[in-house]
Structure formats: structure tokens, C-alpha cells
PDB file of C-alpha atoms in Angstrom:
ATOM      1  CA  UNK A  13      10.847  15.081  22.485  1.00  0.00           C
ATOM      2  CA  UNK A  14      12.949  13.706  19.681  1.00  0.00           C
ATOM      3  CA  UNK A  15      11.680  11.955  16.497  1.00  0.00           C
ATOM      4  CA  UNK A  16      13.140   8.534  17.376  1.00  0.00           C
ATOM      5  CA  UNK A  17      11.296   7.344  20.289  1.00  0.00           C
ATOM      6  CA  UNK A  18       9.310   4.036  19.987  1.00  0.00           C
ATOM      7  CA  UNK A  19       5.762   4.564  19.231  1.00  0.00           C
ATOM      8  CA  UNK A  20       3.007   3.917  21.722  1.00  0.00           C
ATOM      9  CA  UNK A  21       0.680   1.099  20.826  1.00  0.00           C
ATOM     10  CA  UNK A  22      -1.864   3.510  19.587  1.00  0.00           C
ATOM     11  CA  UNK A  23       0.582   5.473  17.246  1.00  0.00           C
ATOM     12  CA  UNK A  24       1.886   2.055  16.078  1.00  0.00           C
ATOM     13  CA  UNK A  25      -1.605   1.052  14.976  1.00  0.00           C
ATOM     14  CA  UNK A  26      -2.204   4.584  13.481  1.00  0.00           C
ATOM     15  CA  UNK A  27       0.782   4.574  11.270  1.00  0.00           C
ATOM     16  CA  UNK A  28       0.179   0.937  10.147  1.00  0.00           C
ATOM     17  CA  UNK A  29      -3.364   1.824   9.315  1.00  0.00           C
ATOM     18  CA  UNK A  30      -2.271   4.838   7.284  1.00  0.00           C
ATOM     19  CA  UNK A  31       0.242   2.736   5.332  1.00  0.00           C
ATOM     20  CA  UNK A  32      -2.602   0.560   4.067  1.00  0.00           C
ATOM     21  CA  UNK A  33      -5.105   3.535   3.515  1.00  0.00           C
ATOM     22  CA  UNK A  34      -2.380   5.260   1.439  1.00  0.00           C
ATOM     23  CA  UNK A  35      -2.677   2.510  -1.129  1.00  0.00           C
ATOM     24  CA  UNK A  36      -5.497   4.592  -2.532  1.00  0.00           C
ATOM     25  CA  UNK A  37      -2.636   6.899  -3.760  1.00  0.00           C
ATOM     26  CA  UNK A  38      -0.525   4.012  -4.950  1.00  0.00           C
ATOM     27  CA  UNK A  39       2.776   2.791  -3.397  1.00  0.00           C
ATOM     28  CA  UNK A  40       4.393   6.100  -2.253  1.00  0.00           C
ATOM     29  CA  UNK A  41       2.521   6.552   0.993  1.00  0.00           C
ATOM     30  CA  UNK A  42       3.370   2.991   2.264  1.00  0.00           C
ATOM     31  CA  UNK A  43       6.948   3.409   0.991  1.00  0.00           C
ATOM     32  CA  UNK A  44       7.239   6.777   2.979  1.00  0.00           C
ATOM     33  CA  UNK A  45       5.804   5.197   6.138  1.00  0.00           C
ATOM     34  CA  UNK A  46       8.039   2.240   5.854  1.00  0.00           C
ATOM     35  CA  UNK A  47      11.205   4.201   5.383  1.00  0.00           C
ATOM     36  CA  UNK A  48      10.426   6.704   7.918  1.00  0.00           C
ATOM     37  CA  UNK A  49       8.849   4.658  10.885  1.00  0.00           C
ATOM     38  CA  UNK A  50       9.805   1.084  10.401  1.00  0.00           C
ATOM     39  CA  UNK A  51      12.275   1.348  13.383  1.00  0.00           C
ATOM     40  CA  UNK A  52       9.748   2.969  15.700  1.00  0.00           C
ATOM     41  CA  UNK A  53       6.977   0.369  15.947  1.00  0.00           C
ATOM     42  CA  UNK A  54       6.990  -3.351  15.028  1.00  0.00           C
ATOM     43  CA  UNK A  55       3.321  -3.193  13.842  1.00  0.00           C
ATOM     44  CA  UNK A  56       4.097  -0.269  11.713  1.00  0.00           C
ATOM     45  CA  UNK A  57       7.148  -2.006  10.135  1.00  0.00           C
ATOM     46  CA  UNK A  58       5.252  -5.181   9.517  1.00  0.00           C
ATOM     47  CA  UNK A  59       2.074  -3.540   8.022  1.00  0.00           C
ATOM     48  CA  UNK A  60       3.820  -0.881   5.944  1.00  0.00           C
ATOM     49  CA  UNK A  61       5.909  -3.470   4.389  1.00  0.00           C
ATOM     50  CA  UNK A  62       2.948  -5.630   3.575  1.00  0.00           C
ATOM     51  CA  UNK A  63       1.209  -2.532   2.119  1.00  0.00           C
ATOM     52  CA  UNK A  64       4.305  -1.668   0.080  1.00  0.00           C
ATOM     53  CA  UNK A  65       4.690  -5.135  -1.320  1.00  0.00           C
ATOM     54  CA  UNK A  66       1.076  -5.112  -2.218  1.00  0.00           C
ATOM     55  CA  UNK A  67       0.766  -1.725  -3.771  1.00  0.00           C
ATOM     56  CA  UNK A  68       3.992  -1.562  -5.742  1.00  0.00           C
ATOM     57  CA  UNK A  69       3.070  -4.010  -8.727  1.00  0.00           C
ATOM     58  CA  UNK A  70      -0.385  -2.477  -9.381  1.00  0.00           C
ATOM     59  CA  UNK A  71       0.946   0.975  -9.080  1.00  0.00           C
ATOM     60  CA  UNK A  72       3.618   0.080 -11.753  1.00  0.00           C
ATOM     61  CA  UNK A  73       0.967  -1.618 -13.905  1.00  0.00           C
ATOM     62  CA  UNK A  74      -1.360   1.334 -13.613  1.00  0.00           C
ATOM     63  CA  UNK A  75       1.449   3.761 -14.697  1.00  0.00           C
ATOM     64  CA  UNK A  76       2.360   1.551 -17.605  1.00  0.00           C
ATOM     65  CA  UNK A  77      -1.243   1.236 -18.682  1.00  0.00           C
ATOM     66  CA  UNK A  78      -1.643   5.084 -18.451  1.00  0.00           C
ATOM     67  CA  UNK A  79       1.242   5.398 -20.920  1.00  0.00           C
ATOM     68  CA  UNK A  80      -0.288   2.934 -23.150  1.00  0.00           C
ATOM     69  CA  UNK A  81      -3.460   4.998 -23.098  1.00  0.00           C
ATOM     70  CA  UNK A  82      -1.935   7.455 -25.435  1.00  0.00           C
ATOM     71  CA  UNK A  83      -1.797   5.003 -28.311  1.00  0.00           C
ATOM     72  CA  UNK A  84      -4.397   6.051 -30.918  1.00  0.00           C
ATOM     73  CA  UNK A  85      -7.464   3.792 -31.434  1.00  0.00           C
ATOM     74  CA  UNK A  86      -6.799   1.373 -28.594  1.00  0.00           C
ATOM     75  CA  UNK A  87      -5.894   3.816 -25.862  1.00  0.00           C
ATOM     76  CA  UNK A  88      -9.211   4.019 -24.338  1.00  0.00           C
ATOM     77  CA  UNK A  89      -9.034   0.226 -23.595  1.00  0.00           C
ATOM     78  CA  UNK A  90      -5.773   0.748 -21.631  1.00  0.00           C
ATOM     79  CA  UNK A  91      -7.316   3.776 -19.820  1.00  0.00           C
ATOM     80  CA  UNK A  92     -10.335   1.615 -18.677  1.00  0.00           C
ATOM     81  CA  UNK A  93      -7.787  -1.115 -17.506  1.00  0.00           C
ATOM     82  CA  UNK A  94      -5.776   1.437 -15.599  1.00  0.00           C
ATOM     83  CA  UNK A  95      -8.891   2.685 -13.865  1.00  0.00           C
ATOM     84  CA  UNK A  96      -9.882  -0.904 -12.944  1.00  0.00           C
ATOM     85  CA  UNK A  97      -6.375  -1.540 -11.603  1.00  0.00           C
ATOM     86  CA  UNK A  98      -6.656   1.673  -9.431  1.00  0.00           C
ATOM     87  CA  UNK A  99     -10.186   0.844  -8.182  1.00  0.00           C
ATOM     88  CA  UNK A 100      -9.251  -2.699  -7.237  1.00  0.00           C
ATOM     89  CA  UNK A 101      -6.143  -1.252  -5.294  1.00  0.00           C
ATOM     90  CA  UNK A 102      -8.301   1.363  -3.524  1.00  0.00           C
ATOM     91  CA  UNK A 103     -10.870  -1.141  -2.418  1.00  0.00           C
ATOM     92  CA  UNK A 104      -8.407  -3.654  -1.157  1.00  0.00           C
ATOM     93  CA  UNK A 105      -6.226  -0.943   0.645  1.00  0.00           C
ATOM     94  CA  UNK A 106      -9.382   0.423   2.382  1.00  0.00           C
ATOM     95  CA  UNK A 107     -10.398  -3.201   3.500  1.00  0.00           C
ATOM     96  CA  UNK A 108      -6.844  -3.814   4.818  1.00  0.00           C
ATOM     97  CA  UNK A 109      -6.764  -0.415   6.611  1.00  0.00           C
ATOM     98  CA  UNK A 110      -9.926  -1.068   8.486  1.00  0.00           C
ATOM     99  CA  UNK A 111      -8.675  -4.486   9.679  1.00  0.00           C
ATOM    100  CA  UNK A 112      -5.357  -3.078  10.776  1.00  0.00           C
ATOM    101  CA  UNK A 113      -7.182  -0.170  12.572  1.00  0.00           C
ATOM    102  CA  UNK A 114      -8.857  -2.880  14.664  1.00  0.00           C
ATOM    103  CA  UNK A 115      -5.350  -3.985  15.613  1.00  0.00           C
ATOM    104  CA  UNK A 116      -5.212  -7.130  13.527  1.00  0.00           C
ATOM    105  CA  UNK A 117      -2.515  -7.842  11.245  1.00  0.00           C
ATOM    106  CA  UNK A 118      -3.543  -8.123   7.558  1.00  0.00           C
ATOM    107  CA  UNK A 119      -2.125 -10.305   4.825  1.00  0.00           C
ATOM    108  CA  UNK A 120      -3.154  -9.710   1.278  1.00  0.00           C
ATOM    109  CA  UNK A 121      -4.244 -12.890  -0.452  1.00  0.00           C
ATOM    110  CA  UNK A 122      -2.232 -12.105  -3.602  1.00  0.00           C
ATOM    111  CA  UNK A 123       1.105 -10.381  -2.623  1.00  0.00           C
ATOM    112  CA  UNK A 124       4.524 -10.953  -4.215  1.00  0.00           C
ATOM    113  CA  UNK A 125       6.337  -9.907  -1.077  1.00  0.00           C
ATOM    114  CA  UNK A 126       9.494  -8.559  -2.832  1.00  0.00           C
ATOM    115  CA  UNK A 127      10.638  -6.541   0.003  1.00  0.00           C
ATOM    116  CA  UNK A 128      11.656  -8.839   2.861  1.00  0.00           C
TER     117      UNK A 128
END
């Protein structure tokens, strides 16, 4: 069995769900799912792209805020902001993953959709 056969419906839903749940770790998991499996299942392609578009800006923002946290005196404020960004990203990613696992497509309310 090769690695390029189309996904079954269950596999398609599984990888789409993992792309959203991966948002807990930032944009890398959804990027890997998108690049690796976008041609094997339409639901995976759609949902991993949605997850990637959503997780990319907060991941970049959290990285930037973490860099700013090294500034003396005000660094703790940036650390708190970075933590809040991560918590919000994690909560929304889990909510999306639950919905996608039920087989329903998910659209984030605020999403820049840079990747078409």
C-alpha cells in the first residue's frame, strides 16, 4: 500500500481534526498536515488550510511577544500577552477540532485566509 491513495472518509475527518487540534502547538502541525495530505482528502485540504490560516498570525504574534519579553522592566507584560495569545489559540483550536471531528466544516470567525 503506497502513501498516495485517497483517504477514506474516516481518515479524511481524522487528519482534518488533527490539523485543528494541532493549533495548540501553533501553526506548524496544520502546515505539516496541509503540505503532506492536502491531495489525499478534500476535507483534510479544506480544514488544514483553514487551521493554517487561523494559526499563523497568532503564532507569529506570540513569538514576537516572547522576544519582547526579554526587555527589562516591561518584559513581564509581554510574557502575559504572549500567554493570553496562546491560551486563546488553544481554546479556539480545540473548539474547531471538536466540530470538525463531528464531520462539520469549521470557519473561524476572525481569519485572514492568506493561503488560498
